Short mmCIF file of C-alpha atoms and ligand atoms in Angstrom, two decimals:
data_model
loop_
_atom_site.label_atom_id
_atom_site.label_comp_id
_atom_site.label_asym_id
_atom_site.label_seq_id
_atom_site.Cartn_x
_atom_site.Cartn_y
_atom_site.Cartn_z
CA UNK A 1 123.19 43.31 167.48
CA UNK A 2 119.50 42.52 167.05
CA UNK A 3 117.24 44.21 164.51
CA UNK A 4 116.09 46.96 166.89
CA UNK A 5 119.63 47.80 168.01
CA UNK A 6 120.74 47.88 164.37
CA UNK A 7 117.90 50.18 163.38
CA UNK A 8 118.52 52.59 166.27
CA UNK A 9 122.24 52.62 165.67
CA UNK A 10 121.62 53.32 161.96
CA UNK A 11 119.33 56.22 162.89
CA UNK A 12 121.97 57.62 165.24
CA UNK A 13 124.51 57.50 162.41
CA UNK A 14 122.09 59.35 160.13
CA UNK A 15 121.74 56.31 157.85
CA UNK A 16 118.52 56.40 155.81
CA UNK A 17 116.66 53.10 155.49
CA UNK A 18 115.34 51.89 152.11
CA UNK A 19 112.61 49.25 152.43
CA UNK A 20 110.56 47.53 149.73
CA UNK A 21 107.90 44.85 149.54
CA UNK A 22 108.18 41.36 148.04
CA UNK A 23 105.78 38.46 147.79
CA UNK A 24 107.77 35.85 145.83
CA UNK A 25 111.19 34.24 145.50
CA UNK A 26 112.58 36.04 142.43
CA UNK A 27 111.70 39.56 143.49
CA UNK A 28 112.87 38.91 147.07
CA UNK A 29 116.17 37.59 145.73
CA UNK A 30 116.63 40.56 143.38
CA UNK A 31 115.86 43.03 146.19
CA UNK A 32 118.25 41.27 148.54
CA UNK A 33 121.03 41.15 145.94
CA UNK A 34 120.46 44.85 145.21
CA UNK A 35 121.20 45.79 148.81
CA UNK A 36 117.76 46.73 150.14
CA UNK A 37 117.71 47.27 153.92
CA UNK A 38 114.50 45.37 154.72
CA UNK A 39 111.97 43.34 152.75
CA UNK A 40 108.32 43.48 153.81
CA UNK A 41 105.83 40.80 152.90
CA UNK A 42 103.05 43.36 153.07
CA UNK A 43 99.35 42.75 153.02
CA UNK A 44 99.46 44.91 149.88
CA UNK A 45 99.78 41.33 148.58
CA UNK A 46 96.00 41.44 148.28
CA UNK A 47 96.05 44.34 145.81
CA UNK A 48 99.36 43.80 144.07
CA UNK A 49 99.35 40.03 143.59
CA UNK A 50 95.86 38.73 144.25
CA UNK A 51 93.93 41.41 142.37
CA UNK A 52 91.78 42.41 145.35
CA UNK A 53 90.44 45.93 145.79
CA UNK A 54 92.13 46.50 149.16
CA UNK A 55 94.18 44.66 151.80
CA UNK A 56 91.33 43.62 154.04
CA UNK A 57 90.61 40.11 152.78
CA UNK A 58 94.22 38.93 152.98
CA UNK A 59 94.54 35.98 155.37
CA UNK A 60 97.32 34.86 157.67
CA UNK A 61 97.72 31.69 155.57
CA UNK A 62 98.20 33.76 152.42
CA UNK A 63 100.89 35.90 154.06
CA UNK A 64 102.59 32.73 155.34
CA UNK A 65 102.52 31.14 151.87
CA UNK A 66 104.23 34.18 150.28
CA UNK A 67 106.54 34.77 153.24
CA UNK A 68 107.98 31.27 152.83
CA UNK A 69 108.75 31.98 149.16
CA UNK A 70 110.38 35.31 150.06
CA UNK A 71 112.40 33.71 152.84
CA UNK A 72 113.92 31.23 150.36
CA UNK A 73 115.20 34.12 148.24
CA UNK A 74 116.82 36.19 151.01
CA UNK A 75 120.17 35.65 152.67
CA UNK A 76 121.05 39.14 153.88
CA UNK A 77 118.19 41.60 154.50
CA UNK A 78 115.78 41.23 157.41
CA UNK A 79 112.35 40.01 156.32
CA UNK A 80 109.24 41.47 157.98
CA UNK A 81 105.65 40.33 157.49
CA UNK A 82 102.35 42.12 157.96
CA UNK A 83 99.83 40.87 160.46
CA UNK A 84 96.68 40.83 158.30
CA UNK A 85 93.37 42.42 159.25
CA UNK A 86 91.54 40.54 162.02
CA UNK A 87 94.59 38.58 163.22
CA UNK A 88 95.65 40.85 166.10
CA UNK A 89 92.45 42.14 167.67
CA UNK A 90 93.70 41.18 171.15
CA UNK A 91 97.26 40.88 172.50
CA UNK A 92 96.90 37.08 172.77
CA UNK A 93 95.63 36.79 169.20
CA UNK A 94 98.49 39.05 168.04
CA UNK A 95 100.96 36.75 169.80
CA UNK A 96 99.51 33.57 168.28
CA UNK A 97 99.47 35.11 164.77
CA UNK A 98 102.98 36.54 165.14
CA UNK A 99 104.38 33.18 166.24
CA UNK A 100 103.01 31.69 162.99
CA UNK A 101 104.80 34.42 161.00
CA UNK A 102 108.07 33.99 162.90
CA UNK A 103 107.86 30.19 162.42
CA UNK A 104 107.39 30.79 158.68
CA UNK A 105 110.60 32.84 158.54
CA UNK A 106 109.80 36.44 159.51
CA UNK A 107 112.43 38.41 161.43
CA UNK A 108 109.80 40.98 162.44
CA UNK A 109 106.06 41.57 162.24
CA UNK A 110 104.23 44.78 161.39
CA UNK A 111 100.88 45.84 162.81
CA UNK A 112 98.69 48.79 161.94
CA UNK A 113 97.35 51.27 164.46
CA UNK A 114 97.78 52.52 167.99
CA UNK A 115 97.99 49.14 169.69
CA UNK A 116 100.70 49.41 172.35
CA UNK A 117 99.29 46.47 174.35
CA UNK A 118 99.66 44.13 171.39
CA UNK A 119 103.13 45.50 170.62
CA UNK A 120 104.17 45.24 174.26
CA UNK A 121 103.22 41.58 174.60
CA UNK A 122 105.02 40.70 171.36
CA UNK A 123 108.23 42.56 172.21
CA UNK A 124 108.20 41.06 175.74
CA UNK A 125 108.34 37.65 173.99
CA UNK A 126 111.33 38.71 171.90
CA UNK A 127 109.39 39.40 168.69
CA UNK A 128 110.57 42.44 166.73
CA UNK A 129 107.58 44.69 165.98
CA UNK A 130 107.23 47.46 163.42
CA UNK A 131 104.40 49.91 164.08
CA UNK A 132 102.35 51.57 161.33
CA UNK A 133 100.49 54.86 161.88
CA UNK A 134 98.80 57.51 159.74
CA UNK A 135 96.64 56.21 156.92
CA UNK A 136 95.90 52.61 157.81
CA UNK A 137 95.00 50.60 154.70
CA UNK A 138 93.19 48.01 156.83
CA UNK A 139 90.70 50.76 157.74
CA UNK A 140 90.09 52.00 154.20
CA UNK A 141 86.53 50.68 154.02
CA UNK A 142 85.60 52.32 157.32
CA UNK A 143 87.22 55.61 156.23
CA UNK A 144 85.94 55.53 152.66
CA UNK A 145 89.33 56.15 150.99
CA UNK A 146 93.02 56.82 151.47
CA UNK A 147 93.16 60.16 153.29
CA UNK A 148 96.20 62.11 154.49
CA UNK A 149 96.56 62.17 158.30
CA UNK A 150 97.62 64.77 160.85
CA UNK A 151 95.96 67.79 159.28
CA UNK A 152 94.20 68.94 162.46
CA UNK A 153 95.89 69.69 165.76
CA UNK A 154 93.90 66.96 167.52
CA UNK A 155 94.86 64.36 164.94
CA UNK A 156 98.51 65.47 165.03
CA UNK A 157 98.64 65.27 168.85
CA UNK A 158 97.05 61.86 168.81
CA UNK A 159 99.55 60.60 166.21
CA UNK A 160 102.50 61.89 168.26
CA UNK A 161 101.12 60.23 171.38
CA UNK A 162 100.55 56.94 169.56
CA UNK A 163 104.05 57.03 168.08
CA UNK A 164 105.59 57.52 171.53
CA UNK A 165 103.38 54.76 172.98
CA UNK A 166 104.46 52.30 170.28
CA UNK A 167 108.09 53.20 170.93
CA UNK A 168 107.60 52.63 174.68
CA UNK A 169 105.96 49.30 173.85
CA UNK A 170 109.28 48.28 172.30
CA UNK A 171 108.65 48.71 168.55
CA UNK A 172 111.86 48.73 166.51
CA UNK A 173 110.62 51.11 163.78
CA UNK A 174 107.49 52.99 162.78
CA UNK A 175 105.97 53.23 159.30
CA UNK A 176 104.24 56.58 158.73
CA UNK A 177 101.80 56.40 155.83
CA UNK A 178 100.32 59.54 154.24
CA UNK A 179 101.19 61.69 157.24
CA UNK A 180 101.52 65.47 156.88
CA UNK A 181 105.14 66.24 156.02
CA UNK A 182 105.83 68.64 158.92
CA UNK A 183 104.26 66.21 161.37
CA UNK A 184 106.27 63.23 160.14
CA UNK A 185 109.40 65.37 160.63
CA UNK A 186 108.31 66.20 164.19
CA UNK A 187 107.58 62.55 165.00
CA UNK A 188 110.93 61.49 163.51
CA UNK A 189 112.75 63.99 165.73
CA UNK A 190 110.86 62.87 168.86
CA UNK A 191 111.55 59.15 168.40
CA UNK A 192 114.74 57.16 168.98
CA UNK A 193 113.53 54.42 166.63
CA UNK A 194 113.53 55.15 162.88
CA UNK A 195 110.42 56.34 161.09
CA UNK A 196 109.88 54.89 157.63
CA UNK A 197 107.73 57.08 155.44
CA UNK A 198 105.38 56.26 152.60
CA UNK A 199 103.81 59.34 151.07
CA UNK A 200 104.93 61.31 154.15
CA UNK A 201 107.76 63.45 152.79
CA UNK A 202 111.53 63.19 153.00
CA UNK A 203 112.10 63.92 156.65
CA UNK A 204 111.50 60.38 157.86
CA UNK A 205 114.50 58.22 158.69
CA UNK A 206 113.80 56.00 155.70
CA UNK A 207 111.29 55.23 152.98
CA UNK A 208 109.20 52.22 152.02
CA UNK A 209 107.37 51.57 148.77
CA UNK A 210 105.40 48.78 147.19
CA UNK A 211 107.96 47.40 144.71
CA UNK A 212 105.59 47.16 141.75
CA UNK A 213 104.83 50.89 142.16
CA UNK A 214 108.56 51.64 142.07
CA UNK A 215 109.25 49.59 138.95
CA UNK A 216 106.06 50.47 137.08
CA UNK A 217 104.65 46.99 136.89
CA UNK A 218 101.04 48.01 137.54
CA UNK A 219 100.36 50.99 135.28
CA UNK A 220 96.64 50.84 136.07
CA UNK A 221 97.23 51.93 139.68
CA UNK A 222 99.88 54.31 140.91
CA UNK A 223 99.65 56.28 144.19
CA UNK A 224 100.22 59.99 143.52
CA UNK A 225 103.30 60.19 145.77
CA UNK A 226 105.23 57.50 143.84
CA UNK A 227 107.80 58.47 141.20
CA UNK A 228 108.46 55.18 139.41
CA UNK A 229 112.09 54.45 138.55
CA UNK A 230 111.19 52.12 135.69
CA UNK A 231 108.33 51.19 133.41
CA UNK A 232 108.53 47.42 133.41
CA UNK A 233 104.99 46.99 132.11
CA UNK A 234 106.16 48.14 128.65
CA UNK A 235 109.07 45.67 128.12
CA UNK A 236 106.85 42.98 129.69
CA UNK A 237 104.09 43.55 127.14
CA UNK A 238 106.62 43.91 124.29
CA UNK A 239 108.31 40.62 125.17
CA UNK A 240 104.95 38.86 125.20
CA UNK A 241 103.98 40.42 121.85
CA UNK A 242 107.35 39.40 120.36
CA UNK A 243 106.87 35.86 121.62
CA UNK A 244 103.38 35.68 120.10
CA UNK A 245 104.69 37.02 116.82
CA UNK A 246 107.66 34.58 116.80
CA UNK A 247 105.31 31.66 117.42
CA UNK A 248 102.96 32.80 114.66
CA UNK A 249 105.62 33.54 112.07
CA UNK A 250 107.96 30.61 112.62
CA UNK A 251 107.04 27.97 110.07
CA UNK A 252 106.62 24.44 111.30
CA UNK A 253 109.52 22.16 110.25
O1 KIV B 301 101.36 46.26 152.89
C1 KIV B 301 102.25 47.06 152.55
O2 KIV B 301 102.82 46.95 151.47
C2 KIV B 301 102.58 48.13 153.49
C3 KIV B 301 103.35 49.31 153.07
C4 KIV B 301 103.75 50.19 154.16
C5 KIV B 301 104.14 49.42 151.92
O3 KIV B 301 102.19 48.05 154.60
#
């Protein structure tokens, strides 16, 4: 079974997908060994690893660099990679960029927005495509912030239409980011492919998070919808402090 068939069959069985992001070998390996269903080399790389203010300046080469590290750490879970901003403006450009990601080890690519033509060309060439609707981080500068989507009837109708179009274009799954809870439930019921929510309530067919949000590694930034399962920043800082203290208090021989 290919990735799309697996995802649809899982949805039909009522299996709920758990997806997380990774950008390096150790975290990818730990996620894989922990049984995660899919690892995304997201363009959140820009914010989480590179210290940028949003995802917009992330390049294809940067995603490829981190994707290769992730690939080396994963033996089981599918690995998906984000197409960064400006690398899929036309279907042909999307194809060229996606081929680079597949060659670097991606099992699927993810693109943001209602772009069924891009998705269609990619899936017709055998590339697994994950759609991404709702709040689109690559448009955050244009929109002036991270705003919840689907509040008005027009916006809701347009999201439903786009979701169905992406499914018809052959997408294997659809990420719904910051979408009104009732609407993400409606979209999930209308689609055969799984919806993967982030800040969109519990009625999606699965959930995705940025791993450092989940494990509390970046206490200076936490989206309001995330309930961290750990606070790794504290043992991290304590270990560093203990090391400094050991070095300073250990007498030289
Ligand atoms: O870049 C990213 O991490 C994403 C998310 C959906 C988590 O696109």
